[in-house]
PDB file of C-alpha atoms in Angstrom:
ATOM      1  CA  MET A   1      10.929   3.719 -12.091  1.00  0.00           C
ATOM      2  CA  GLN A   2      11.410   1.347  -9.195  1.00  0.00           C
ATOM      3  CA  GLY A   3      12.352   3.293  -6.109  1.00  0.00           C
ATOM      4  CA  LEU A   4      11.949   4.068  -2.449  1.00  0.00           C
ATOM      5  CA  HIS A   5       9.618   6.939  -1.164  1.00  0.00           C
ATOM      6  CA  LEU A   6      10.221   8.143   2.426  1.00  0.00           C
ATOM      7  CA  ILE A   7       7.716  10.522   3.984  1.00  0.00           C
ATOM      8  CA  ALA A   8       7.280  11.885   7.426  1.00  0.00           C
ATOM      9  CA  GLU A   9       5.315  14.412   9.530  1.00  0.00           C
ATOM     10  CA  LEU A  10       7.433  15.804  12.383  1.00  0.00           C
ATOM     11  CA  SER A  11       5.943  17.652  15.272  1.00  0.00           C
ATOM     12  CA  GLN A  12       7.255  19.314  18.462  1.00  0.00           C
ATOM     13  CA  CYS A  13      10.576  19.877  16.724  1.00  0.00           C
ATOM     14  CA  ARG A  14      13.302  20.945  19.201  1.00  0.00           C
ATOM     15  CA  CYS A  15      15.778  21.989  16.605  1.00  0.00           C
ATOM     16  CA  ASP A  16      17.505  25.368  16.249  1.00  0.00           C
ATOM     17  CA  SER A  17      14.550  27.711  15.282  1.00  0.00           C
ATOM     18  CA  ARG A  18      16.451  28.915  12.231  1.00  0.00           C
ATOM     19  CA  LEU A  19      15.880  25.613  10.517  1.00  0.00           C
ATOM     20  CA  LEU A  20      12.136  26.249  10.709  1.00  0.00           C
ATOM     21  CA  LEU A  21      12.298  29.997  10.002  1.00  0.00           C
ATOM     22  CA  ASP A  22      15.119  30.564   7.493  1.00  0.00           C
ATOM     23  CA  ALA A  23      14.965  29.280   3.908  1.00  0.00           C
ATOM     24  CA  GLU A  24      18.718  29.667   3.478  1.00  0.00           C
ATOM     25  CA  VAL A  25      19.536  27.601   6.609  1.00  0.00           C
ATOM     26  CA  LEU A  26      17.054  24.968   5.458  1.00  0.00           C
ATOM     27  CA  ARG A  27      18.725  24.912   1.985  1.00  0.00           C
ATOM     28  CA  GLU A  28      22.115  24.370   3.484  1.00  0.00           C
ATOM     29  CA  LEU A  29      20.814  21.446   5.609  1.00  0.00           C
ATOM     30  CA  CYS A  30      19.025  19.872   2.635  1.00  0.00           C
ATOM     31  CA  LEU A  31      21.960  20.053   0.349  1.00  0.00           C
ATOM     32  CA  ALA A  32      24.334  18.637   3.026  1.00  0.00           C
ATOM     33  CA  VAL A  33      22.183  15.737   3.966  1.00  0.00           C
ATOM     34  CA  CYS A  34      21.771  14.761   0.287  1.00  0.00           C
ATOM     35  CA  ALA A  35      25.461  15.071  -0.607  1.00  0.00           C
ATOM     36  CA  GLU A  36      26.816  13.234   2.400  1.00  0.00           C
ATOM     37  CA  PRO A  37      25.498   9.726   1.451  1.00  0.00           C
ATOM     38  CA  GLY A  38      26.179  10.300  -2.247  1.00  0.00           C
ATOM     39  CA  LEU A  39      22.803  11.613  -3.633  1.00  0.00           C
ATOM     40  CA  THR A  40      23.335  14.137  -6.429  1.00  0.00           C
ATOM     41  CA  PRO A  41      21.581  17.566  -6.339  1.00  0.00           C
ATOM     42  CA  VAL A  42      20.994  18.867  -9.860  1.00  0.00           C
ATOM     43  CA  GLY A  43      18.624  21.718  -8.997  1.00  0.00           C
ATOM     44  CA  GLN A  44      16.875  23.442  -6.051  1.00  0.00           C
ATOM     45  CA  ILE A  45      14.362  26.044  -5.174  1.00  0.00           C
ATOM     46  CA  PHE A  46      13.520  27.346  -1.671  1.00  0.00           C
ATOM     47  CA  HIS A  47      10.960  29.899  -0.680  1.00  0.00           C
ATOM     48  CA  GLN A  48      10.824  32.069   2.438  1.00  0.00           C
ATOM     49  CA  PHE A  49       7.375  32.820   3.682  1.00  0.00           C
ATOM     50  CA  ARG A  50       6.728  36.125   5.631  1.00  0.00           C
ATOM     51  CA  SER A  51       4.072  37.388   7.886  1.00  0.00           C
ATOM     52  CA  GLN A  52       4.070  41.164   8.566  1.00  0.00           C
ATOM     53  CA  GLN A  53       7.766  41.260   7.444  1.00  0.00           C
ATOM     54  CA  GLU A  54       8.799  38.407   9.815  1.00  0.00           C
ATOM     55  CA  PRO A  55       9.848  34.965   8.645  1.00  0.00           C
ATOM     56  CA  ALA A  56       6.927  32.532   8.783  1.00  0.00           C
ATOM     57  CA  GLY A  57       8.485  29.225   7.589  1.00  0.00           C
ATOM     58  CA  ALA A  58      10.024  27.908   4.518  1.00  0.00           C
ATOM     59  CA  THR A  59       9.482  25.356   1.819  1.00  0.00           C
ATOM     60  CA  GLY A  60      12.052  23.901  -0.450  1.00  0.00           C
ATOM     61  CA  ALA A  61      12.747  21.189  -2.962  1.00  0.00           C
ATOM     62  CA  VAL A  62      16.080  19.636  -4.142  1.00  0.00           C
ATOM     63  CA  VAL A  63      15.926  17.910  -7.453  1.00  0.00           C
ATOM     64  CA  LEU A  64      18.190  14.959  -7.433  1.00  0.00           C
ATOM     65  CA  ALA A  65      19.685  12.904 -10.195  1.00  0.00           C
ATOM     66  CA  GLU A  66      18.116  10.123  -8.263  1.00  0.00           C
ATOM     67  CA  SER A  67      14.735  11.994  -7.824  1.00  0.00           C
ATOM     68  CA  HIS A  68      13.832  14.572  -5.202  1.00  0.00           C
ATOM     69  CA  LEU A  69      13.723  15.943  -1.613  1.00  0.00           C
ATOM     70  CA  ALA A  70      10.926  18.279  -0.520  1.00  0.00           C
ATOM     71  CA  VAL A  71      10.724  19.934   2.972  1.00  0.00           C
ATOM     72  CA  HIS A  72       8.026  22.231   4.373  1.00  0.00           C
ATOM     73  CA  THR A  73       8.220  23.947   7.753  1.00  0.00           C
ATOM     74  CA  TRP A  74       5.526  25.381  10.121  1.00  0.00           C
ATOM     75  CA  PRO A  75       7.446  27.222  12.841  1.00  0.00           C
ATOM     76  CA  GLU A  76       4.278  28.397  14.604  1.00  0.00           C
ATOM     77  CA  LEU A  77       3.526  24.602  15.119  1.00  0.00           C
ATOM     78  CA  ALA A  78       7.160  23.424  15.447  1.00  0.00           C
ATOM     79  CA  ALA A  79       6.325  21.088  12.613  1.00  0.00           C
ATOM     80  CA  VAL A  80       7.916  19.815   9.391  1.00  0.00           C
ATOM     81  CA  THR A  81       6.934  17.507   6.558  1.00  0.00           C
ATOM     82  CA  LEU A  82       9.522  15.547   4.652  1.00  0.00           C
ATOM     83  CA  ASP A  83       9.309  13.821   1.301  1.00  0.00           C
ATOM     84  CA  LEU A  84      12.386  11.985  -0.176  1.00  0.00           C
ATOM     85  CA  TYR A  85      12.056   9.824  -3.188  1.00  0.00           C
ATOM     86  CA  VAL A  86      14.897   7.976  -4.992  1.00  0.00           C
ATOM     87  CA  CYS A  87      14.679   5.794  -7.995  1.00  0.00           C
ATOM     88  CA  ASN A  88      16.712   2.611  -8.102  1.00  0.00           C
ATOM     89  CA  PHE A  89      17.013   2.282 -11.904  1.00  0.00           C
ATOM     90  CA  SER A  90      20.775   2.030 -12.388  1.00  0.00           C
ATOM     91  CA  GLN A  91      21.672   1.268  -8.758  1.00  0.00           C
ATOM     92  CA  ASP A  92      20.020   0.805  -5.463  1.00  0.00           C
ATOM     93  CA  ASN A  93      19.921   4.158  -3.774  1.00  0.00           C
ATOM     94  CA  SER A  94      17.814   3.062  -0.804  1.00  0.00           C
ATOM     95  CA  ALA A  95      20.697   3.138   1.765  1.00  0.00           C
ATOM     96  CA  ALA A  96      21.666   6.647   0.704  1.00  0.00           C
ATOM     97  CA  ALA A  97      18.024   7.776   1.000  1.00  0.00           C
ATOM     98  CA  ARG A  98      17.624   6.294   4.455  1.00  0.00           C
ATOM     99  CA  ALA A  99      20.888   7.934   5.581  1.00  0.00           C
ATOM    100  CA  ALA A 100      19.812  11.332   4.381  1.00  0.00           C
ATOM    101  CA  PHE A 101      16.380  10.946   5.937  1.00  0.00           C
ATOM    102  CA  GLU A 102      17.898   9.934   9.259  1.00  0.00           C
ATOM    103  CA  ARG A 103      20.122  13.006   9.217  1.00  0.00           C
ATOM    104  CA  LEU A 104      17.046  15.235   8.609  1.00  0.00           C
ATOM    105  CA  LEU A 105      15.168  13.596  11.448  1.00  0.00           C
ATOM    106  CA  LYS A 106      18.193  14.139  13.779  1.00  0.00           C
ATOM    107  CA  ALA A 107      18.452  17.766  12.667  1.00  0.00           C
ATOM    108  CA  PHE A 108      14.848  18.610  13.344  1.00  0.00           C
ATOM    109  CA  ALA A 109      14.810  16.646  16.564  1.00  0.00           C
ATOM    110  CA  PRO A 110      11.036  15.959  16.709  1.00  0.00           C
ATOM    111  CA  ASP A 111       9.286  14.663  19.801  1.00  0.00           C
ATOM    112  CA  GLN A 112       6.744  12.977  17.506  1.00  0.00           C
ATOM    113  CA  THR A 113       7.259  11.490  14.131  1.00  0.00           C
ATOM    114  CA  VAL A 114       4.820   9.745  11.772  1.00  0.00           C
ATOM    115  CA  GLN A 115       6.947   8.045   9.142  1.00  0.00           C
ATOM    116  CA  ARG A 116       6.115   5.922   6.067  1.00  0.00           C
ATOM    117  CA  GLU A 117       8.258   3.954   3.611  1.00  0.00           C
ATOM    118  CA  ILE A 118       6.815   3.153   0.284  1.00  0.00           C
ATOM    119  CA  GLU A 119       8.412   0.923  -2.327  1.00  0.00           C
ATOM    120  CA  ARG A 120       7.372   2.131  -5.731  1.00  0.00           C
ATOM    121  CA  GLY A 121       7.262   0.964  -9.348  1.00  0.00           C
ATOM    122  CA  HIS A 122       7.305  -2.781  -8.983  1.00  0.00           C
ATOM    123  CA  VAL A 123       6.624  -4.105 -12.480  1.00  0.00           C
ATOM    124  CA  ASP A 124       5.359  -7.633 -13.105  1.00  0.00           C
ATOM    125  CA  ARG A 125       6.524  -9.846 -15.934  1.00  0.00           C
ATOM    126  CA  SER A 126       3.841  -8.700 -18.258  1.00  0.00           C
ATOM    127  CA  GLY A 127       5.071  -5.100 -18.056  1.00  0.00           C
ATOM    128  CA  LEU A 128       2.062  -3.864 -16.129  1.00  0.00           C
ATOM    129  CA  VAL A 129       2.576  -2.063 -12.869  1.00  0.00           C
ATOM    130  CA  SER A 130       1.466  -4.222  -9.936  1.00  0.00           C
ATOM    131  CA  ALA A 131      -0.623  -2.953  -7.070  1.00  0.00           C
TER     132      ALA A 131
END
């Protein structure tokens, strides 16, 4: 259960507007950024929001053998939230996660980013999860 959780809020994104508006374009990006550093997609779901028959953002998740990636867009705010978690059970996937995350940041080209990195699942010798 030990792993790395990367999360970010991106604002004032200067990317191609299709990344914020089109669930299929978002899906292609997410699958590509996961596959490139060696993360393994095993499932996916993406949803296109609409407002009066016009695209109004997208949300998507890629289930990875290593854990998951979730992305949510708000085109009206030029904003995106990212959530990428990888477990490091059989191998350390941290470098692959960071590489995928950096590719996402580059693709969305935000002017402002609030980013957090959380190490999860550290277990002490007694088998209890430490704080």
